[in-house]
mmCIF file of N, CA and C in Angstrom:
data_model
loop_
_atom_site.group_PDB
_atom_site.id
_atom_site.type_symbol
_atom_site.label_atom_id
_atom_site.label_comp_id
_atom_site.label_asym_id
_atom_site.label_seq_id
_atom_site.Cartn_x
_atom_site.Cartn_y
_atom_site.Cartn_z
ATOM 1 N N MET A 1 170.896 39.783 5.472
ATOM 2 C CA MET A 1 170.668 39.959 3.642
ATOM 3 C C MET A 1 171.839 39.684 3.133
ATOM 4 N N THR A 2 172.608 40.754 3.909
ATOM 5 C CA THR A 2 173.979 40.330 3.744
ATOM 6 C C THR A 2 174.892 38.807 3.490
ATOM 7 N N HIS A 3 174.319 38.195 4.297
ATOM 8 C CA HIS A 3 174.474 36.733 4.563
ATOM 9 C C HIS A 3 174.358 36.226 3.015
ATOM 10 N N ARG A 4 172.992 36.312 2.906
ATOM 11 C CA ARG A 4 172.327 35.427 1.762
ATOM 12 C C ARG A 4 172.693 35.895 0.738
ATOM 13 N N LEU A 5 172.919 37.488 0.401
ATOM 14 C CA LEU A 5 173.625 37.637 -0.844
ATOM 15 C C LEU A 5 175.246 37.373 -1.353
ATOM 16 N N ALA A 6 175.836 36.911 -0.144
ATOM 17 C CA ALA A 6 177.508 36.679 -0.227
ATOM 18 C C ALA A 6 177.351 35.438 -0.708
ATOM 19 N N SER A 7 176.174 34.313 -1.245
ATOM 20 C CA SER A 7 176.430 33.221 -1.426
ATOM 21 C C SER A 7 175.932 33.472 -3.108
ATOM 22 N N ILE A 8 176.455 32.492 -3.920
ATOM 23 C CA ILE A 8 176.484 32.494 -5.459
ATOM 24 C C ILE A 8 174.634 32.376 -5.749
ATOM 25 N N ASP A 9 174.141 31.556 -5.379
ATOM 26 C CA ASP A 9 172.921 31.256 -5.511
ATOM 27 C C ASP A 9 172.011 32.644 -5.161
ATOM 28 N N GLY A 10 172.152 33.197 -3.944
ATOM 29 C CA GLY A 10 171.493 34.293 -3.352
ATOM 30 C C GLY A 10 172.018 35.810 -4.351
ATOM 31 N N ALA A 11 173.263 35.896 -4.774
ATOM 32 C CA ALA A 11 173.292 37.286 -6.006
ATOM 33 C C ALA A 11 172.610 36.968 -6.913
ATOM 34 N N THR A 12 172.227 35.452 -7.466
ATOM 35 C CA THR A 12 171.656 35.674 -8.836
ATOM 36 C C THR A 12 170.284 35.014 -8.669
ATOM 37 N N LEU A 13 169.750 34.791 -7.683
ATOM 38 C CA LEU A 13 168.327 35.496 -7.247
ATOM 39 C C LEU A 13 168.193 36.497 -7.144
ATOM 40 N N TYR A 14 168.803 37.135 -6.831
ATOM 41 C CA TYR A 14 168.462 38.930 -6.260
ATOM 42 C C TYR A 14 168.528 39.856 -7.298
ATOM 43 N N LYS A 15 169.145 39.162 -8.630
ATOM 44 C CA LYS A 15 170.094 39.698 -9.829
ATOM 45 C C LYS A 15 168.761 39.390 -10.772
ATOM 46 N N ARG A 16 168.267 38.325 -10.877
ATOM 47 C CA ARG A 16 167.025 37.868 -11.459
ATOM 48 C C ARG A 16 165.915 38.668 -11.269
ATOM 49 N N ARG A 17 165.921 39.088 -9.802
ATOM 50 C CA ARG A 17 164.528 39.602 -9.191
ATOM 51 C C ARG A 17 164.355 40.947 -9.983
ATOM 52 N N ALA A 18 165.448 41.530 -9.409
ATOM 53 C CA ALA A 18 165.960 42.899 -10.075
ATOM 54 C C ALA A 18 165.363 43.495 -11.595
ATOM 55 N N ALA A 19 165.655 42.338 -12.191
ATOM 56 C CA ALA A 19 165.474 42.240 -13.993
ATOM 57 C C ALA A 19 163.940 42.266 -14.136
ATOM 58 N N THR A 20 163.013 41.319 -13.392
ATOM 59 C CA THR A 20 161.648 41.353 -13.689
ATOM 60 C C THR A 20 160.544 42.031 -12.876
ATOM 61 N N VAL A 21 160.940 42.445 -11.900
ATOM 62 C CA VAL A 21 160.061 43.153 -10.895
ATOM 63 C C VAL A 21 160.337 44.550 -10.989
ATOM 64 N N GLU A 22 161.548 44.812 -10.528
ATOM 65 C CA GLU A 22 161.516 46.389 -10.494
ATOM 66 C C GLU A 22 161.562 47.620 -11.637
ATOM 67 N N PRO A 23 161.438 47.051 -12.617
ATOM 68 C CA PRO A 23 161.335 47.942 -14.002
ATOM 69 C C PRO A 23 159.881 48.458 -14.071
ATOM 70 N N VAL A 24 159.180 47.113 -13.916
ATOM 71 C CA VAL A 24 157.095 47.281 -13.481
ATOM 72 C C VAL A 24 156.871 48.598 -12.909
ATOM 73 N N ASN A 25 157.705 47.815 -11.896
ATOM 74 C CA ASN A 25 156.897 48.903 -10.652
ATOM 75 C C ASN A 25 157.766 50.377 -10.413
ATOM 76 N N GLY A 26 158.845 50.692 -10.663
ATOM 77 C CA GLY A 26 159.374 52.025 -11.093
ATOM 78 C C GLY A 26 159.156 52.669 -12.251
ATOM 79 N N HIS A 27 158.556 51.850 -13.396
ATOM 80 C CA HIS A 27 157.745 52.667 -14.348
ATOM 81 C C HIS A 27 156.358 52.855 -13.811
ATOM 82 N N LEU A 28 155.547 52.103 -13.354
ATOM 83 C CA LEU A 28 154.567 52.944 -12.551
ATOM 84 C C LEU A 28 154.298 54.167 -11.820
ATOM 85 N N LYS A 29 155.328 53.931 -10.914
ATOM 86 C CA LYS A 29 155.719 54.759 -9.885
ATOM 87 C C LYS A 29 155.743 56.265 -10.455
ATOM 88 N N ASP A 30 156.982 56.017 -11.638
ATOM 89 C CA ASP A 30 157.304 56.994 -12.183
ATOM 90 C C ASP A 30 156.235 57.669 -13.509
ATOM 91 N N ARG A 31 155.355 57.070 -14.182
ATOM 92 C CA ARG A 31 154.576 57.222 -15.080
ATOM 93 C C ARG A 31 153.382 58.031 -14.725
ATOM 94 N N THR A 32 153.144 57.277 -13.666
ATOM 95 C CA THR A 32 151.657 57.561 -13.138
ATOM 96 C C THR A 32 151.660 58.121 -11.932
ATOM 97 N N GLY A 33 152.384 58.107 -11.247
ATOM 98 C CA GLY A 33 152.811 58.771 -10.003
ATOM 99 C C GLY A 33 152.064 57.970 -8.849
ATOM 100 N N LEU A 34 152.030 57.008 -8.947
ATOM 101 C CA LEU A 34 151.314 56.121 -8.046
ATOM 102 C C LEU A 34 152.701 56.026 -6.742
ATOM 103 N N ARG A 35 152.798 56.633 -5.745
ATOM 104 C CA ARG A 35 153.650 56.298 -4.819
ATOM 105 C C ARG A 35 152.959 55.801 -3.668
ATOM 106 N N ARG A 36 151.582 55.666 -3.473
ATOM 107 C CA ARG A 36 151.218 55.088 -2.453
ATOM 108 C C ARG A 36 149.961 54.646 -2.800
ATOM 109 N N PHE A 37 149.159 53.385 -1.922
ATOM 110 C CA PHE A 37 147.973 53.168 -2.260
ATOM 111 C C PHE A 37 146.979 54.255 -1.336
ATOM 112 N N SER A 38 146.088 54.492 -1.833
ATOM 113 C CA SER A 38 144.894 55.488 -1.141
ATOM 114 C C SER A 38 143.679 54.375 -0.481
ATOM 115 N N ARG A 39 143.966 53.483 -0.894
ATOM 116 C CA ARG A 39 142.547 52.564 -0.345
ATOM 117 C C ARG A 39 143.548 51.429 0.843
ATOM 118 N N SER A 40 142.625 50.433 1.624
ATOM 119 C CA SER A 40 143.374 49.621 2.398
ATOM 120 C C SER A 40 142.650 48.450 2.394
ATOM 121 N N GLY A 41 143.193 47.210 2.551
ATOM 122 C CA GLY A 41 142.648 46.009 2.170
ATOM 123 C C GLY A 41 143.574 45.645 0.810
ATOM 124 N N LEU A 42 143.565 43.789 0.956
ATOM 125 C CA LEU A 42 144.592 43.827 -0.339
ATOM 126 C C LEU A 42 143.406 43.571 -1.699
ATOM 127 N N ALA A 43 142.459 43.942 -1.552
ATOM 128 C CA ALA A 43 141.569 43.693 -2.880
ATOM 129 C C ALA A 43 141.621 45.042 -2.839
ATOM 130 N N ALA A 44 141.597 45.882 -2.534
ATOM 131 C CA ALA A 44 141.226 47.451 -2.910
ATOM 132 C C ALA A 44 142.404 48.179 -3.279
ATOM 133 N N ARG A 45 143.443 47.405 -2.746
ATOM 134 C CA ARG A 45 144.772 47.978 -3.510
ATOM 135 C C ARG A 45 145.317 47.216 -4.744
ATOM 136 N N GLN A 46 144.704 45.591 -4.589
ATOM 137 C CA GLN A 46 145.097 45.103 -5.988
ATOM 138 C C GLN A 46 143.932 45.480 -7.083
ATOM 139 N N ALA A 47 142.997 46.259 -7.033
ATOM 140 C CA ALA A 47 142.285 46.669 -7.724
ATOM 141 C C ALA A 47 142.973 48.209 -8.184
ATOM 142 N N GLU A 48 143.384 48.905 -7.134
ATOM 143 C CA GLU A 48 143.916 50.405 -7.635
ATOM 144 C C GLU A 48 145.591 49.646 -8.145
ATOM 145 N N LEU A 49 146.010 48.991 -8.055
ATOM 146 C CA LEU A 49 147.361 48.640 -9.011
ATOM 147 C C LEU A 49 147.104 48.108 -10.111
ATOM 148 N N ASP A 50 145.851 47.474 -10.383
ATOM 149 C CA ASP A 50 145.104 46.982 -11.792
ATOM 150 C C ASP A 50 145.080 48.438 -12.788
ATOM 151 N N PHE A 51 143.834 49.032 -11.915
ATOM 152 C CA PHE A 51 144.036 50.517 -12.311
ATOM 153 C C PHE A 51 144.766 51.236 -13.011
ATOM 154 N N ALA A 52 145.750 51.342 -12.344
ATOM 155 C CA ALA A 52 147.232 52.183 -12.809
ATOM 156 C C ALA A 52 147.778 51.349 -13.667
ATOM 157 N N ALA A 53 147.572 50.246 -14.062
ATOM 158 C CA ALA A 53 148.491 49.175 -15.129
ATOM 159 C C ALA A 53 147.355 49.628 -15.995
ATOM 160 N N LEU A 54 146.053 49.493 -16.015
ATOM 161 C CA LEU A 54 145.279 49.488 -17.251
ATOM 162 C C LEU A 54 145.753 51.269 -17.658
ATOM 163 N N VAL A 55 145.384 52.121 -17.324
ATOM 164 C CA VAL A 55 146.047 53.744 -16.822
ATOM 165 C C VAL A 55 147.300 53.566 -18.100
ATOM 166 N N LEU A 56 148.429 53.016 -17.780
ATOM 167 C CA LEU A 56 149.863 53.435 -18.226
ATOM 168 C C LEU A 56 149.569 52.407 -19.512
ATOM 169 N N ASN A 57 148.873 51.299 -19.656
ATOM 170 C CA ASN A 57 149.068 50.883 -21.095
ATOM 171 C C ASN A 57 148.328 51.501 -21.858
ATOM 172 N N LEU A 58 146.957 52.084 -21.615
ATOM 173 C CA LEU A 58 146.201 52.871 -22.240
ATOM 174 C C LEU A 58 146.657 54.051 -22.645
ATOM 175 N N ARG A 59 147.539 54.609 -21.685
ATOM 176 C CA ARG A 59 148.492 55.882 -22.502
ATOM 177 C C ARG A 59 149.199 55.135 -23.497
ATOM 178 N N LYS A 60 149.687 54.340 -23.171
ATOM 179 C CA LYS A 60 151.278 53.888 -24.300
ATOM 180 C C LYS A 60 150.609 53.787 -25.479
ATOM 181 N N VAL A 61 149.190 52.755 -25.785
ATOM 182 C CA VAL A 61 148.831 52.524 -26.905
ATOM 183 C C VAL A 61 148.368 54.224 -27.608
ATOM 184 N N LEU A 62 147.724 55.066 -27.163
ATOM 185 C CA LEU A 62 147.209 56.210 -27.577
ATOM 186 C C LEU A 62 148.370 57.072 -27.897
ATOM 187 N N SER A 63 149.690 56.871 -27.382
ATOM 188 C CA SER A 63 151.059 57.899 -27.787
ATOM 189 C C SER A 63 151.040 57.327 -28.994
ATOM 190 N N LEU A 64 150.782 56.192 -29.541
ATOM 191 C CA LEU A 64 151.160 55.325 -30.858
ATOM 192 C C LEU A 64 150.438 56.196 -32.359
ATOM 193 N N ALA A 65 151.421 56.066 -33.360
ATOM 194 C CA ALA A 65 150.375 56.471 -34.556
ATOM 195 C C ALA A 65 149.618 55.824 -34.952
ATOM 196 N N PRO A 66 148.420 56.265 -35.355
ATOM 197 C CA PRO A 66 147.022 55.834 -35.969
ATOM 198 C C PRO A 66 147.215 54.137 -36.858
ATOM 199 N N ASP A 67 148.182 53.681 -37.152
ATOM 200 C CA ASP A 67 148.068 52.681 -37.894
ATOM 201 C C ASP A 67 148.750 51.618 -37.013
ATOM 202 N N GLU A 68 150.017 52.221 -36.343
ATOM 203 C CA GLU A 68 150.167 51.412 -35.204
ATOM 204 C C GLU A 68 149.452 51.013 -33.944
ATOM 205 N N ARG A 69 148.708 51.940 -33.550
ATOM 206 C CA ARG A 69 147.543 51.764 -32.730
ATOM 207 C C ARG A 69 146.897 50.456 -33.223
ATOM 208 N N ALA A 70 146.161 50.490 -34.225
ATOM 209 C CA ALA A 70 145.219 49.355 -35.371
ATOM 210 C C ALA A 70 145.829 48.215 -34.709
ATOM 211 N N ALA A 71 147.046 47.967 -35.040
ATOM 212 C CA ALA A 71 147.639 46.946 -34.906
ATOM 213 C C ALA A 71 148.050 46.131 -33.676
ATOM 214 N N ALA A 72 148.432 47.544 -32.623
ATOM 215 C CA ALA A 72 148.399 47.245 -31.383
ATOM 216 C C ALA A 72 147.195 46.634 -30.379
ATOM 217 N N LEU A 73 145.975 47.371 -30.663
ATOM 218 C CA LEU A 73 144.713 46.722 -30.406
ATOM 219 C C LEU A 73 143.846 45.332 -30.949
ATOM 220 N N THR A 74 144.638 45.199 -31.688
ATOM 221 C CA THR A 74 143.851 43.949 -32.856
ATOM 222 C C THR A 74 144.925 42.729 -32.199
ATOM 223 N N ALA A 75 146.059 43.141 -31.707
ATOM 224 C CA ALA A 75 146.891 41.674 -31.737
ATOM 225 C C ALA A 75 146.829 41.216 -30.323
#
């Protein structure tokens, strides 16, 4: 990994990955407490991740003021 990151292309790709993937996963881990999956199998884990993302998004919408909430739900 050190060899790959030493190149300009490798560092650029790694920097872009940190900006796109990590915040979403970190936010899920921090806000929902999703530290590990409780089910095994790819489909079951994908369903668990989808459910956690749904819960996170619903909590965000419900924390909005009523007029902002209506606008967010119709958009």
